Coordinates of C-alpha atoms in Angstrom, one line a residue:
M1 CA -18.8 -131.3 85.8
S2 CA -16.8 -131.3 82.7
I3 CA -18.3 -130.2 79.4
S4 CA -16.2 -131.3 76.5
T5 CA -15.8 -133.9 73.9
P6 CA -15.1 -137.1 75.9
T7 CA -12.1 -139.2 74.9
S8 CA -14.5 -142.2 74.6
T9 CA -16.1 -141.7 71.2
S10 CA -18.7 -144.4 71.9
Y11 CA -19.7 -142.7 75.2
A12 CA -20.0 -139.3 73.5
E13 CA -22.1 -140.7 70.7
R14 CA -24.3 -142.7 73.0
A15 CA -24.8 -139.9 75.5
A16 CA -25.6 -137.4 72.8
G17 CA -28.0 -139.9 71.2
L18 CA -29.7 -140.5 74.5
V19 CA -30.3 -136.8 75.1
A20 CA -31.5 -136.4 71.5
R21 CA -34.1 -139.2 71.9
A22 CA -35.3 -137.8 75.2
D23 CA -35.6 -134.4 73.5
Q24 CA -37.7 -135.8 70.7
D25 CA -40.0 -137.9 72.9
R26 CA -42.9 -135.8 74.2
W27 CA -44.2 -138.7 76.4
G28 CA -41.2 -140.4 78.0
S29 CA -39.7 -143.9 77.7
V30 CA -41.5 -145.9 80.3
R31 CA -43.2 -149.3 79.9
P32 CA -47.1 -149.5 80.1
S33 CA -48.5 -150.2 83.5
L34 CA -50.7 -153.2 84.1
Y35 CA -52.4 -151.5 87.0
E36 CA -53.1 -148.3 85.0
T37 CA -54.2 -150.1 81.8
A38 CA -56.6 -152.3 83.8
R39 CA -58.1 -149.2 85.4
V40 CA -58.7 -147.6 82.0
L41 CA -60.1 -150.9 80.7
S42 CA -62.5 -151.1 83.6
A43 CA -63.7 -147.5 83.7
A44 CA -63.7 -146.6 80.0
P45 CA -65.6 -149.0 77.7
W46 CA -66.2 -146.1 75.4
L47 CA -62.5 -145.7 74.6
P48 CA -61.4 -147.2 71.3
G49 CA -58.9 -150.1 71.6
E50 CA -60.5 -152.3 74.2
P51 CA -59.6 -155.6 72.6
R52 CA -55.9 -154.7 72.7
R53 CA -56.2 -153.9 76.4
I54 CA -58.1 -157.1 77.2
E55 CA -55.4 -159.2 75.4
Y56 CA -52.7 -157.4 77.3
L57 CA -54.4 -158.1 80.6
L58 CA -54.6 -161.8 79.8
E59 CA -51.0 -162.0 78.5
Q60 CA -49.6 -160.3 81.6
Q61 CA -51.0 -162.7 84.2
A62 CA -48.1 -164.6 85.7
L63 CA -48.1 -168.4 86.1
D64 CA -49.1 -168.1 89.7
G65 CA -52.1 -166.1 88.9
S66 CA -50.9 -162.7 90.0
W67 CA -50.1 -159.6 88.0
G68 CA -47.3 -157.0 88.3
E69 CA -43.5 -157.0 88.9
G70 CA -41.4 -157.5 92.0
P71 CA -42.1 -159.6 95.1
L72 CA -45.6 -160.5 96.2
P73 CA -46.3 -157.4 98.3
Y74 CA -45.7 -155.3 95.2
R75 CA -48.0 -157.4 93.1
L76 CA -51.0 -156.9 95.4
L77 CA -52.3 -153.7 93.7
P78 CA -51.7 -154.9 90.1
T79 CA -53.5 -158.1 90.9
L80 CA -56.5 -156.4 92.4
S81 CA -56.6 -154.1 89.4
G82 CA -56.4 -157.1 87.0
V83 CA -59.1 -159.0 88.7
E84 CA -61.4 -156.0 88.9
A85 CA -60.9 -155.1 85.3
A86 CA -61.6 -158.7 84.1
L87 CA -64.8 -158.7 86.2
A88 CA -65.9 -155.4 84.7
V89 CA -65.4 -156.7 81.2
L90 CA -67.3 -159.9 82.1
R91 CA -70.2 -157.9 83.4
R92 CA -70.4 -155.9 80.2
G93 CA -71.0 -159.2 78.3
T94 CA -69.5 -157.9 75.1
T95 CA -66.7 -160.5 74.5
T96 CA -66.7 -163.7 72.5
A97 CA -67.2 -167.0 74.3
E98 CA -63.5 -167.8 74.0
V99 CA -62.4 -164.5 75.5
T100 CA -65.1 -164.8 78.2
G101 CA -63.7 -168.1 79.2
R102 CA -60.1 -166.8 79.4
L103 CA -61.3 -163.9 81.5
T104 CA -63.2 -166.2 83.8
T105 CA -60.2 -168.4 84.4
A106 CA -58.0 -165.3 85.0
V107 CA -60.4 -164.0 87.6
D108 CA -60.4 -167.3 89.4
R109 CA -56.6 -167.6 89.4
G110 CA -56.2 -164.0 90.5
L111 CA -58.7 -164.4 93.4
D112 CA -56.9 -167.5 94.5
V113 CA -53.7 -165.5 94.8
L114 CA -55.5 -162.7 96.8
R115 CA -57.2 -165.1 99.1
S116 CA -54.0 -167.0 99.9
L117 CA -52.1 -163.8 101.1
P118 CA -50.7 -164.0 104.6
P119 CA -52.8 -162.1 107.2
V120 CA -50.2 -159.2 107.3
L121 CA -47.2 -158.4 105.0
P122 CA -44.8 -155.5 105.0
W123 CA -46.5 -153.6 102.2
P124 CA -44.4 -151.2 100.2
D125 CA -44.8 -147.5 100.5
T126 CA -46.2 -146.8 97.1
A127 CA -48.5 -143.9 96.1
A128 CA -51.8 -143.9 98.0
A129 CA -51.9 -147.7 98.5
E130 CA -53.9 -147.1 101.7
I131 CA -56.7 -145.8 99.5
L132 CA -56.3 -147.7 96.2
V133 CA -56.2 -151.2 97.9
P134 CA -59.4 -151.0 99.9
S135 CA -61.2 -149.2 97.0
L136 CA -60.4 -152.0 94.6
V137 CA -61.4 -154.7 97.1
A138 CA -64.8 -152.9 97.4
K139 CA -65.2 -152.8 93.6
I140 CA -64.3 -156.4 93.2
N141 CA -66.8 -157.4 95.9
E142 CA -69.6 -155.3 94.3
K143 CA -69.0 -157.0 91.0
L144 CA -68.7 -160.5 92.5
G145 CA -72.0 -159.9 94.2
S146 CA -73.8 -158.7 91.1
L147 CA -72.8 -161.5 88.8
T148 CA -75.0 -164.5 88.3
T149 CA -73.3 -167.8 88.9
G150 CA -73.2 -169.8 85.6
E151 CA -71.0 -171.9 83.4
D152 CA -68.8 -168.9 82.3
M153 CA -68.8 -167.1 85.6
P154 CA -65.9 -167.2 88.1
G155 CA -66.1 -170.0 90.6
S156 CA -65.6 -167.4 93.5
V157 CA -68.8 -165.5 92.8
G158 CA -70.6 -164.7 96.1
R159 CA -67.5 -165.1 98.3
P160 CA -66.4 -161.6 99.4
L161 CA -62.7 -160.8 99.2
P162 CA -61.4 -159.6 102.5
V163 CA -59.4 -156.3 102.8
P164 CA -55.7 -157.4 103.2
G165 CA -54.2 -157.0 106.7
G166 CA -52.7 -153.6 107.4
F167 CA -55.4 -151.8 105.2
D168 CA -58.5 -150.0 106.4
G169 CA -61.6 -150.7 104.3
S170 CA -63.1 -147.3 105.3
A171 CA -60.1 -145.2 104.2
P172 CA -61.5 -144.1 100.8
A173 CA -64.8 -143.0 102.3
Y174 CA -63.1 -141.2 105.1
V175 CA -61.0 -139.2 102.7
A176 CA -64.1 -138.3 100.6
R177 CA -66.0 -137.2 103.7
R178 CA -63.1 -135.2 105.0
Y179 CA -62.8 -133.1 101.8
E180 CA -66.5 -132.9 101.1
S181 CA -66.8 -130.9 104.4
A182 CA -63.8 -128.8 103.2
G183 CA -65.5 -128.1 99.9
S184 CA -62.6 -129.0 97.6
L185 CA -60.3 -131.9 96.8
P186 CA -56.6 -131.2 97.2
V187 CA -54.5 -131.6 94.1
K188 CA -52.4 -134.4 95.8
F189 CA -55.4 -136.7 95.3
H190 CA -55.8 -136.0 91.6
H191 CA -53.2 -138.5 90.5
T192 CA -55.0 -141.4 92.4
F193 CA -58.5 -140.1 92.0
E194 CA -59.7 -143.6 90.9
G195 CA -59.3 -144.7 94.5
I196 CA -62.0 -142.3 95.8
D197 CA -64.1 -141.8 92.6
E198 CA -67.1 -143.6 93.9
Y199 CA -67.1 -141.8 97.2
I200 CA -66.7 -138.2 96.0
P201 CA -69.9 -136.1 95.5
P202 CA -70.3 -134.7 91.9
D203 CA -69.4 -131.1 92.9
L204 CA -65.9 -132.2 94.1
V205 CA -65.0 -134.1 90.9
P206 CA -62.1 -132.1 89.5
D207 CA -62.7 -130.2 86.3
V208 CA -59.3 -129.6 84.7
E209 CA -57.8 -129.6 81.2
G210 CA -55.8 -132.6 80.1
L211 CA -55.2 -135.8 82.1
L212 CA -56.3 -135.5 85.7
G213 CA -53.2 -135.6 87.8
S214 CA -51.2 -136.9 84.8
S215 CA -52.9 -140.2 85.3
P216 CA -54.9 -142.1 82.6
A217 CA -56.6 -144.1 85.4
A218 CA -57.7 -141.0 87.2
T219 CA -58.9 -139.4 84.0
A220 CA -61.0 -142.4 83.0
A221 CA -62.5 -142.5 86.5
R222 CA -63.4 -138.8 86.3
A223 CA -65.0 -139.3 82.9
A224 CA -67.1 -142.2 84.4
R225 CA -68.4 -139.8 87.0
S226 CA -68.8 -136.8 84.8
P227 CA -70.2 -137.6 81.3
A228 CA -69.5 -134.1 80.2
A229 CA -65.8 -134.9 80.6
T230 CA -66.0 -138.1 78.4
A231 CA -65.3 -136.4 75.1
R232 CA -62.2 -134.7 76.4
A233 CA -61.1 -137.9 78.0
V234 CA -61.3 -139.8 74.7
A235 CA -59.0 -137.2 73.1
D236 CA -56.6 -137.1 76.0
L237 CA -56.4 -140.9 76.5
T238 CA -56.2 -141.6 72.8
A239 CA -53.2 -139.4 72.5
V240 CA -51.4 -141.4 75.3
A241 CA -52.5 -144.7 73.8
Q242 CA -51.0 -143.9 70.5
R243 CA -47.6 -143.6 72.1
Y244 CA -47.9 -146.8 74.2
D245 CA -49.5 -149.2 71.7
G246 CA -53.0 -148.8 73.0
L247 CA -51.9 -149.1 76.7
F248 CA -51.1 -146.7 79.5
P249 CA -48.2 -145.8 81.9
E250 CA -49.0 -144.4 85.4
A251 CA -48.0 -140.9 84.6
A252 CA -48.0 -139.1 81.2
P253 CA -46.2 -137.2 80.0
F254 CA -43.0 -138.3 81.9
R255 CA -40.6 -135.9 80.1
V256 CA -39.8 -133.5 82.9
V257 CA -38.5 -136.3 85.3
E258 CA -36.8 -138.0 82.4
R259 CA -35.0 -135.0 81.2
L260 CA -33.8 -133.9 84.6
W261 CA -32.6 -137.3 85.8
V262 CA -30.9 -138.0 82.4
A263 CA -29.1 -134.7 82.5
V264 CA -27.8 -135.1 86.0
A265 CA -26.6 -138.7 85.4
L266 CA -24.7 -137.7 82.3
A267 CA -23.3 -134.6 83.8
R268 CA -21.8 -136.5 86.6
A269 CA -19.6 -138.4 84.1
Q270 CA -19.1 -136.0 81.3
L271 CA -21.7 -134.2 79.3
P272 CA -20.8 -134.2 75.6
A273 CA -20.5 -130.7 74.0
A274 CA -23.0 -131.8 71.4
A275 CA -25.7 -132.3 74.0
L276 CA -25.1 -129.1 76.0
P277 CA -27.4 -126.8 74.0
T278 CA -30.3 -129.3 74.4
V279 CA -29.7 -129.8 78.1
R280 CA -29.4 -126.0 78.6
G281 CA -32.7 -125.6 76.8
W282 CA -34.3 -128.2 79.1
A283 CA -33.0 -126.4 82.2
G284 CA -34.3 -123.1 81.0
E285 CA -37.7 -124.5 80.1
I286 CA -38.2 -126.6 83.3
Y287 CA -37.0 -124.3 86.0
D288 CA -39.8 -122.4 87.6
P289 CA -39.6 -119.7 90.3
E290 CA -42.8 -121.1 91.8
G291 CA -41.6 -124.7 91.9
V292 CA -41.4 -127.5 89.4
R293 CA -44.0 -130.3 88.9
G294 CA -43.1 -133.7 87.5
A295 CA -45.9 -133.6 85.1
P296 CA -48.9 -131.4 84.2
G297 CA -51.6 -131.8 86.8
L298 CA -49.3 -132.8 89.6
M299 CA -48.4 -130.6 92.6
T300 CA -45.1 -128.8 92.6
D301 CA -42.6 -130.8 94.6
A302 CA -39.1 -130.5 96.1
D303 CA -37.6 -133.4 94.2
D304 CA -38.3 -132.1 90.7
T305 CA -37.5 -128.5 91.9
A306 CA -34.1 -129.6 93.4
M307 CA -33.2 -131.4 90.2
A308 CA -34.2 -128.4 88.1
V309 CA -32.0 -126.2 90.2
L310 CA -29.2 -128.7 90.0
V311 CA -29.3 -129.1 86.2
A312 CA -29.3 -125.3 85.8
S313 CA -26.3 -125.0 88.0
L314 CA -24.5 -127.8 86.3
V315 CA -24.9 -126.2 82.8
G316 CA -24.1 -122.6 84.1
L317 CA -27.6 -121.0 84.1
P318 CA -28.1 -118.3 86.8
H319 CA -31.2 -120.0 88.4
D320 CA -30.9 -119.9 92.2
P321 CA -32.4 -122.3 94.8
A322 CA -35.1 -119.9 96.0
P323 CA -38.0 -122.2 94.7
L324 CA -36.9 -124.8 97.2
D325 CA -37.9 -122.4 100.0
L326 CA -41.5 -123.4 99.4
F327 CA -40.8 -126.8 100.8
H328 CA -38.4 -126.2 103.7
N329 CA -39.8 -127.2 107.1
G330 CA -36.9 -126.0 109.3
S331 CA -34.6 -129.0 109.1
H332 CA -35.1 -130.5 105.6
Y333 CA -37.5 -130.3 102.7
D334 CA -41.0 -131.8 102.4
C335 CA -41.5 -133.4 99.0
Y336 CA -44.8 -131.5 98.7
I337 CA -47.2 -129.6 100.8
G338 CA -49.2 -132.1 102.8
E339 CA -46.7 -135.0 102.5
D340 CA -47.2 -137.9 104.9
T341 CA -43.7 -139.5 104.7
G342 CA -40.4 -137.8 104.0
S343 CA -38.0 -138.6 101.1
V344 CA -34.3 -139.2 101.5
T345 CA -33.6 -138.8 97.8
A346 CA -35.5 -135.6 97.4
N347 CA -33.4 -134.1 100.2
A348 CA -30.2 -135.6 98.8
H349 CA -31.0 -133.9 95.5
A350 CA -31.7 -130.6 97.4
L351 CA -28.3 -130.9 99.1
Q352 CA -26.6 -131.5 95.7
A353 CA -28.3 -128.4 94.3
L354 CA -27.3 -126.2 97.2
V355 CA -23.7 -127.4 97.1
S356 CA -23.5 -126.9 93.4
H357 CA -25.0 -123.4 93.6
L358 CA -22.6 -122.3 96.4
R359 CA -19.7 -123.5 94.4
H360 CA -20.6 -121.3 91.5
R361 CA -21.8 -118.4 93.7
P362 CA -20.0 -118.4 97.1
T363 CA -21.5 -115.0 97.9
A364 CA -24.8 -116.8 98.6
Y365 CA -23.3 -118.7 101.5
D366 CA -25.0 -116.6 104.2
T367 CA -28.4 -117.5 102.6
Y368 CA -27.8 -121.2 101.7
G369 CA -24.8 -122.4 103.7
P370 CA -26.6 -122.8 107.1
R371 CA -29.5 -124.6 105.3
A372 CA -27.1 -127.0 103.6
A373 CA -25.5 -127.8 106.9
K374 CA -28.9 -128.6 108.5
L375 CA -29.6 -130.8 105.5
R376 CA -26.3 -132.6 105.8
D377 CA -27.3 -133.3 109.5
W378 CA -30.7 -134.5 108.6
L379 CA -29.5 -136.7 105.9
T380 CA -26.8 -138.4 108.0
G381 CA -29.4 -138.9 110.6
Q382 CA -31.5 -141.0 108.2
Q383 CA -28.6 -143.5 107.5
Q384 CA -29.5 -147.0 108.6
P385 CA -27.3 -148.8 111.1
E386 CA -25.9 -151.1 108.3
G387 CA -24.7 -148.0 106.4
H388 CA -27.3 -147.6 103.7
W389 CA -30.3 -145.4 103.1
T390 CA -33.9 -146.3 101.9
D391 CA -36.5 -144.1 100.2
K392 CA -40.1 -144.2 99.2
W393 CA -39.5 -143.4 95.6
H394 CA -37.5 -146.5 94.8
A395 CA -37.4 -150.1 96.0
S396 CA -33.7 -150.4 96.0
P397 CA -31.5 -149.1 98.9
Y398 CA -28.7 -148.6 96.3
Y399 CA -30.6 -145.8 94.7
A400 CA -31.1 -143.9 97.9
T401 CA -27.6 -144.6 99.1
E402 CA -26.0 -143.4 95.9
R403 CA -28.0 -140.2 96.0
S404 CA -27.1 -139.6 99.7
V405 CA -23.5 -140.5 99.2
T406 CA -23.1 -138.2 96.2
A407 CA -24.6 -135.3 98.1
L408 CA -22.5 -135.9 101.3
A409 CA -19.3 -136.4 99.4
Q410 CA -19.8 -133.1 97.6
Y411 CA -20.6 -131.4 100.8
G412 CA -17.5 -132.7 102.5
G413 CA -16.2 -132.5 106.0
H414 CA -15.5 -135.1 108.7
H415 CA -19.2 -135.8 109.6
A416 CA -20.3 -136.3 106.0
S417 CA -17.1 -138.4 105.2
K418 CA -17.8 -140.8 108.0
A419 CA -21.2 -141.5 106.6
V420 CA -19.9 -141.9 103.1
Q421 CA -17.3 -144.5 104.3
R422 CA -19.9 -146.5 106.2
A423 CA -22.0 -146.6 103.0
A424 CA -19.0 -147.7 101.0
E425 CA -18.3 -150.6 103.5
W426 CA -22.0 -151.7 103.2
T427 CA -21.7 -151.6 99.5
T428 CA -18.6 -153.8 99.2
D429 CA -20.1 -156.2 101.7
T430 CA -23.3 -156.7 99.7
Q431 CA -21.8 -157.2 96.2
R432 CA -23.0 -160.4 94.6
A433 CA -20.7 -163.3 93.3
D434 CA -21.1 -162.2 89.7
G435 CA -19.9 -158.6 90.4
S436 CA -23.5 -157.1 90.5
W437 CA -25.6 -155.6 93.2
G438 CA -29.3 -155.7 93.7
V439 CA -32.1 -155.8 96.3
W440 CA -33.9 -158.9 94.8
G441 CA -31.2 -160.0 92.3
G442 CA -28.3 -158.4 90.5
T443 CA -29.3 -155.6 88.0
V444 CA -27.3 -153.3 85.8
E445 CA -29.2 -150.3 87.3
E446 CA -28.4 -151.1 90.9
T447 CA -24.8 -152.0 90.0
A448 CA -24.4 -148.6 88.4
Y449 CA -25.5 -147.0 91.7
A450 CA -23.1 -149.1 93.7
V451 CA -20.3 -148.2 91.4
K452 CA -21.0 -144.5 92.0
I453 CA -21.1 -145.1 95.7
L454 CA -17.6 -146.5 95.7
L455 CA -16.2 -143.9 93.3
S456 CA -17.7 -141.1 95.5
A457 CA -16.1 -142.7 98.5
A458 CA -12.6 -142.9 96.8
T459 CA -9.7 -141.7 99.0
P460 CA -6.2 -140.5 97.8
T461 CA -4.9 -144.0 98.5
P462 CA -7.4 -146.4 96.9
Q463 CA -8.7 -149.1 99.2
P464 CA -7.9 -152.6 97.7
Q465 CA -11.4 -154.0 98.5
H466 CA -13.0 -151.0 96.6
T467 CA -10.7 -151.5 93.6
R468 CA -11.6 -155.3 93.5
A469 CA -15.3 -154.6 93.7
L470 CA -15.1 -152.0 91.0
D471 CA -13.2 -154.3 88.7
R472 CA -15.7 -157.0 89.1
A473 CA -18.5 -154.5 88.5
E474 CA -16.9 -153.2 85.4
T475 CA -16.7 -156.8 84.0
Y476 CA -20.4 -157.4 84.9
L477 CA -21.6 -154.2 83.3
R478 CA -19.7 -154.9 80.2
A479 CA -21.3 -158.3 79.8
A480 CA -24.8 -157.4 81.0
S481 CA -25.4 -154.0 79.2
H482 CA -26.9 -154.3 75.8
P483 CA -29.6 -152.4 73.8
S484 CA -32.2 -155.1 74.1
H485 CA -32.0 -155.4 77.9
Q486 CA -35.3 -154.9 79.7
H487 CA -34.6 -153.3 83.1
P488 CA -36.6 -154.7 86.0
A489 CA -39.1 -152.2 87.5
L490 CA -37.7 -150.8 90.7
W491 CA -39.2 -147.2 90.9
H492 CA -42.3 -146.4 93.0
D493 CA -45.4 -144.7 91.8
K494 CA -48.7 -146.5 92.3
T495 CA -46.9 -149.7 91.4
L496 CA -43.4 -150.4 90.2
Y497 CA -42.1 -148.9 87.0
A498 CA -38.9 -148.6 85.0
P499 CA -37.9 -145.2 83.4
T500 CA -35.8 -146.7 80.6
A501 CA -33.9 -143.5 79.5
V502 CA -33.1 -142.6 83.1
I503 CA -31.7 -146.1 83.8
E504 CA -29.7 -146.1 80.5
A505 CA -28.2 -142.8 81.4
E506 CA -27.2 -144.0 84.9
V507 CA -25.6 -147.1 83.5
L508 CA -23.8 -145.3 80.7
A509 CA -22.4 -142.7 83.1
A510 CA -21.2 -145.4 85.5
R511 CA -19.4 -147.3 82.8
E512 CA -17.7 -144.1 81.6
R513 CA -16.6 -143.2 85.1
L514 CA -15.3 -146.7 85.5
R515 CA -13.4 -146.4 82.3
T516 CA -11.8 -143.1 83.3
R517 CA -11.2 -143.8 87.0
R518 CA -7.5 -144.6 86.5
S519 CA -6.7 -141.6 84.3

């Protein structure tokens, strides 16, 4: 990484401005979540601002009756959440006749979508979907069964909604029984507590300060089960609502992830000198010898810990990778203790952190060199036959592939280089006609990742197909990148989300690297 005043004044100013904005925002630049806002609307009638949330719910329903972003499988959970919240408001009977009619229509349209789902779909690997989906189906059916059919009631009253194929309706109760016998609920279930709230005995309801698992939905669900927690929940949720216009993201605050990912993206291009003191401050504040957590109330995890180690190394702080030892399983890193499915990108970040640390402190090779070699082998073993990687934290293979290619290119060696070149071939083969890349359609975010893949795969003699692809990408990004652009949601939490500052940093860095590639 180079730390200096970049030759591109606009890049220096924009990068420094992005860092300054991220530093000043205590919550993080993410859009509100329909899923999360609907959960709060359902569980927290005592929270001020309900009319705003009802209007948002009605405004966000798509023409086909669904809620959410992305393809249909991604819209399952937001649509369940929207239908259940609308039913909850209808059952309270507190809205005007006009709003009641709109909510009734919304429920009918949402239920039509849910009933028309194919028997089985390849559902995305989003957070705790196996619990959240059947839990919401049960809540919807309970409300449908309790409503009295009438002029203003949904036409589908009395017709139970089936659990979608691939999900087990007994999963929430099973989890509750399992941990009731253990006597405590693991922290990993705090973030999605709303999926098991009605199955957990009162003595297992977590009693923690602040938002439960960084989640407004989980916090509202806990308050519904524990009246003593309501006063605290009002204060905690109101603070979040003030930042997001009365609505709620799926994790708050988001600043740890935002700052780490922004710092790494900009450092891979050129970190302006003006931003260095701020980024060094972030690195010193976030790094923790006991592991880093993405937000208060979450578990410590290997992904955030690796990124904290990496940022510290990139800005010259003497923080070693020892906290990552907590997550090592012999061949690679588990994202967190008790993880069900592994993460390619978390391990790619860990390899980047190890390589960067070893470059600055080669005397640590005996400790971290063999571990880095094992991680290289594990990561290359996860590459798909076509040449790309996929991951559970992002819908796009371009994100996982860029993370993996960056790590392997920095590690070097014949084995890693072969994997990098295969990824570059896949990337050139999948460019769209307008010069963009994207899993569902061309996006500036995914195009930025593809640019970095090809630049990381660059050889001393440039390959003509790579040069042509980069030229077309540069033209596309120049035309498509503008301040008012709303990035599609591609990142995985409970549903899809878009971390605006992170994406802006990735695109800004890609454009700067394109500009300087011939110098």
